[in-house]
Short mmCIF file of C-alpha atoms (C1' of nucleotides) in Angstrom, two decimals:
data_model
loop_
_atom_site.label_atom_id
_atom_site.label_comp_id
_atom_site.label_asym_id
_atom_site.label_seq_id
_atom_site.Cartn_x
_atom_site.Cartn_y
_atom_site.Cartn_z
CA MET A 1 -9.28 -15.59 -19.52
CA ALA A 2 -5.98 -15.50 -17.35
CA GLY A 3 -3.01 -13.24 -18.62
CA PRO A 4 0.43 -13.81 -17.67
CA ARG A 5 1.24 -14.01 -14.18
CA LYS A 6 1.94 -10.81 -12.41
CA TYR A 7 3.69 -9.72 -9.61
CA TRP A 8 2.99 -7.36 -6.61
CA LEU A 9 4.15 -6.28 -3.26
CA MET A 10 1.97 -5.60 -0.48
CA LYS A 11 2.52 -3.83 2.82
CA SER A 12 1.44 -4.59 6.12
CA GLU A 13 2.42 -3.51 9.73
CA PRO A 14 3.93 -6.94 11.38
CA ASP A 15 2.45 -5.65 14.83
CA ALA A 16 -1.07 -6.10 13.35
CA PHE A 17 -0.79 -8.52 11.07
CA GLY A 18 2.49 -10.06 9.77
CA ILE A 19 4.14 -12.97 7.70
CA ASP A 20 3.78 -15.20 10.97
CA ASP A 21 0.04 -14.46 11.06
CA LEU A 22 -0.50 -15.24 7.59
CA ARG A 23 1.47 -18.77 7.96
CA GLN A 24 -0.98 -19.46 10.83
CA ARG A 25 -4.31 -18.64 8.85
CA GLY A 26 -3.14 -20.04 5.56
CA SER A 27 -5.03 -17.24 3.80
CA GLU A 28 -6.38 -13.98 4.59
CA PRO A 29 -8.76 -11.31 3.17
CA TRP A 30 -6.47 -8.08 2.22
CA SER A 31 -8.93 -5.67 4.03
CA GLY A 32 -8.57 -2.24 4.89
CA VAL A 33 -6.95 -0.68 1.66
CA ARG A 34 -8.49 2.87 1.52
CA ASN A 35 -6.22 4.12 -1.40
CA TYR A 36 -7.70 4.19 -4.90
CA GLN A 37 -4.25 3.36 -6.51
CA ALA A 38 -3.75 0.30 -4.29
CA ARG A 39 -7.55 -0.63 -4.56
CA ASN A 40 -7.46 -0.28 -8.67
CA PHE A 41 -4.60 -2.54 -8.63
CA MET A 42 -6.30 -5.16 -6.57
CA ARG A 43 -9.89 -4.94 -8.40
CA ASP A 44 -8.78 -4.47 -11.72
CA GLN A 45 -5.60 -6.10 -12.43
CA MET A 46 -4.77 -8.96 -9.95
CA GLN A 47 -5.60 -12.48 -10.80
CA PRO A 48 -5.64 -15.62 -8.79
CA GLY A 49 -2.21 -17.26 -9.14
CA ASP A 50 -0.44 -13.99 -9.17
CA LEU A 51 2.53 -13.70 -6.71
CA ALA A 52 3.23 -11.12 -4.17
CA PHE A 53 5.96 -10.14 -1.69
CA LEU A 54 5.01 -9.40 1.97
CA TYR A 55 6.62 -6.38 2.86
CA HIS A 56 6.68 -5.19 6.65
CA SER A 57 6.93 -1.33 7.14
CA SER A 58 6.78 0.75 10.22
CA CYS A 59 8.81 -1.90 12.42
CA PRO A 60 12.68 -2.19 13.32
CA GLN A 61 13.54 -3.83 10.25
CA PRO A 62 11.27 -2.84 7.03
CA GLY A 63 11.57 -5.21 4.17
CA ILE A 64 10.55 -8.16 2.42
CA TYR A 65 9.62 -11.18 4.61
CA GLY A 66 7.73 -13.54 2.51
CA LEU A 67 5.75 -14.78 -0.32
CA MET A 68 2.16 -14.86 -1.19
CA THR A 69 -0.19 -16.04 -3.85
CA ILE A 70 -3.25 -14.23 -4.99
CA ALA A 71 -5.82 -16.86 -3.78
CA GLY A 72 -9.16 -15.60 -5.57
CA PRO A 73 -11.03 -12.79 -7.64
CA PRO A 74 -11.47 -9.37 -6.10
CA TYR A 75 -14.61 -8.77 -4.17
CA PRO A 76 -15.88 -5.85 -2.17
CA ASP A 77 -14.21 -5.35 1.30
CA PRO A 78 -16.73 -6.30 4.23
CA THR A 79 -15.18 -4.03 6.56
CA GLN A 80 -16.38 -0.89 4.70
CA PHE A 81 -20.11 -2.00 5.55
CA ASP A 82 -19.26 -2.57 9.30
CA ARG A 83 -19.78 0.51 11.59
CA LYS A 84 -17.85 -0.87 14.16
CA SER A 85 -14.66 -1.26 11.95
CA PRO A 86 -11.97 1.47 11.87
CA TYR A 87 -12.32 0.82 8.06
CA TYR A 88 -15.88 1.71 8.07
CA ASP A 89 -16.93 3.85 5.04
CA ALA A 90 -20.23 5.73 5.24
CA ALA A 91 -20.30 6.68 1.73
CA SER A 92 -19.94 3.24 0.50
CA THR A 93 -23.12 0.83 -0.30
CA ARG A 94 -23.56 -2.82 -1.02
CA GLU A 95 -24.95 -1.80 -4.41
CA GLN A 96 -21.89 0.60 -5.09
CA PRO A 97 -18.90 -0.53 -3.04
CA ARG A 98 -16.15 1.58 -3.08
CA TRP A 99 -13.47 -0.85 -1.78
CA HIS A 100 -12.56 -4.03 -3.05
CA LEU A 101 -9.89 -6.74 -1.96
CA VAL A 102 -8.22 -10.07 -2.66
CA ASP A 103 -7.56 -12.96 -0.57
CA VAL A 104 -3.94 -13.76 -0.47
CA LYS A 105 -2.50 -17.25 0.43
CA TYR A 106 0.49 -18.04 2.53
CA GLN A 107 3.20 -19.53 0.28
CA ARG A 108 6.56 -19.38 2.17
CA HIS A 109 8.87 -17.26 4.25
CA LEU A 110 12.29 -15.97 2.89
CA LYS A 111 15.12 -17.70 3.96
CA ARG A 112 16.24 -14.47 5.13
CA PRO A 113 14.28 -11.19 4.97
CA ILE A 114 15.60 -8.76 2.17
CA LEU A 115 15.57 -5.23 3.93
CA LEU A 116 14.80 -1.88 2.62
CA ALA A 117 18.21 -0.95 3.08
CA GLU A 118 19.53 -3.92 1.06
CA LEU A 119 17.14 -2.86 -1.99
CA ARG A 120 18.14 0.61 -1.57
CA ALA A 121 21.83 -0.69 -1.96
CA ASN A 122 20.64 -2.52 -5.27
CA GLU A 123 18.87 0.59 -6.49
CA SER A 124 20.73 0.83 -9.66
CA ARG A 125 19.42 -2.62 -10.62
CA LEU A 126 15.90 -1.81 -9.56
CA LYS A 127 15.34 1.58 -11.54
CA GLY A 128 11.64 2.21 -11.22
CA LEU A 129 10.78 0.09 -8.30
CA LYS A 130 7.75 1.77 -6.86
CA LEU A 131 8.74 1.14 -3.35
CA PHE A 132 11.36 3.67 -3.56
CA SER A 133 8.80 6.42 -4.79
CA ALA A 134 5.36 5.58 -3.87
CA VAL A 135 5.64 6.30 -0.21
CA ARG A 136 2.07 5.87 0.59
CA LEU A 137 1.13 3.04 -1.66
CA SER A 138 0.54 -0.12 0.11
CA VAL A 139 -0.18 -2.44 -2.93
CA MET A 140 1.89 -2.07 -5.85
CA PRO A 141 3.25 -3.92 -9.03
CA VAL A 142 6.69 -5.59 -9.16
CA ALA A 143 8.10 -5.57 -12.63
CA PRO A 144 9.21 -9.51 -13.65
CA GLU A 145 12.89 -8.37 -13.92
CA HIS A 146 12.86 -6.41 -10.68
CA TRP A 147 10.98 -9.73 -9.15
CA GLU A 148 13.67 -11.83 -10.41
CA ARG A 149 16.66 -9.76 -9.13
CA ILE A 150 15.10 -9.08 -5.50
CA LEU A 151 14.45 -12.98 -5.26
CA ALA A 152 17.92 -13.53 -6.34
CA LEU A 153 19.19 -11.55 -3.44
CA GLU A 154 17.69 -14.22 -1.10
"C1'" DG B 1 9.69 12.51 17.54
"C1'" DC B 2 10.96 14.72 12.92
"C1'" DC B 3 9.70 15.38 8.57
"C1'" DA B 4 9.55 14.23 3.51
"C1'" DA B 5 6.55 12.69 0.11
"C1'" DC B 6 1.97 12.72 -1.70
"C1'" DG B 7 -2.78 11.77 -2.01
"C1'" DT B 8 -7.22 13.93 -0.55
"C1'" DT B 9 -10.14 17.48 0.43
"C1'" DG B 10 -12.58 21.71 -0.07
"C1'" DG B 11 -12.63 26.83 -1.14
"C1'" DC B 12 -13.10 29.40 -4.73
"C1'" DG C 1 -10.38 22.82 -12.56
"C1'" DC C 2 -6.81 25.04 -9.64
"C1'" DC C 3 -4.17 24.68 -5.67
"C1'" DA C 4 -3.42 25.31 -0.86
"C1'" DA C 5 -4.03 22.96 3.30
"C1'" DC C 6 -4.62 18.99 5.62
"C1'" DG C 7 -3.70 14.24 7.30
"C1'" DT C 8 -1.11 9.64 6.60
"C1'" DT C 9 2.42 6.76 5.78
"C1'" DG C 10 6.63 5.34 7.09
"C1'" DG C 11 11.81 5.81 7.18
"C1'" DC C 12 14.98 7.35 10.10
#
DNA sequence: GCCAACGTTGGC
DNA sequence: GCCAACGTTGGC
């Protein structure tokens, strides 16, 4: 039962995993999210076929670098069960997993990155964009009109 | 390296 | 359930 396509923004640190890594891999499980709001978006609201901006953070030029599609339905993040993983969560069980993720699929690089500074310069037309306010959120929804206005900057 | 924002934890 | 302390994110 697919609803209308939704739009998202997902952050990664390019030193760890960036747009070039994603292109190489084709698709990738979006593991390691340990924030309840971000998890809820992936677990409860994302649908295969939704589109997402790939945002690079903690780097010299923070901004949006590419487009991805949500490749499949949510499922438990395997890293939560892996004692050797930095994302291991001792409180999580296979019967009652705490963390869920989706696979994302590479769609394309933007023709040029749309940097945070440029987004901020357009803040009046992007009112309510969570990127500006929810600093600690690594997965967030993007309103359709914001999505279009951002892509129009490309 | 600094620090603002803010989610999470834990004492009560 | 409140709220202060703490820890993390992430831009600059």
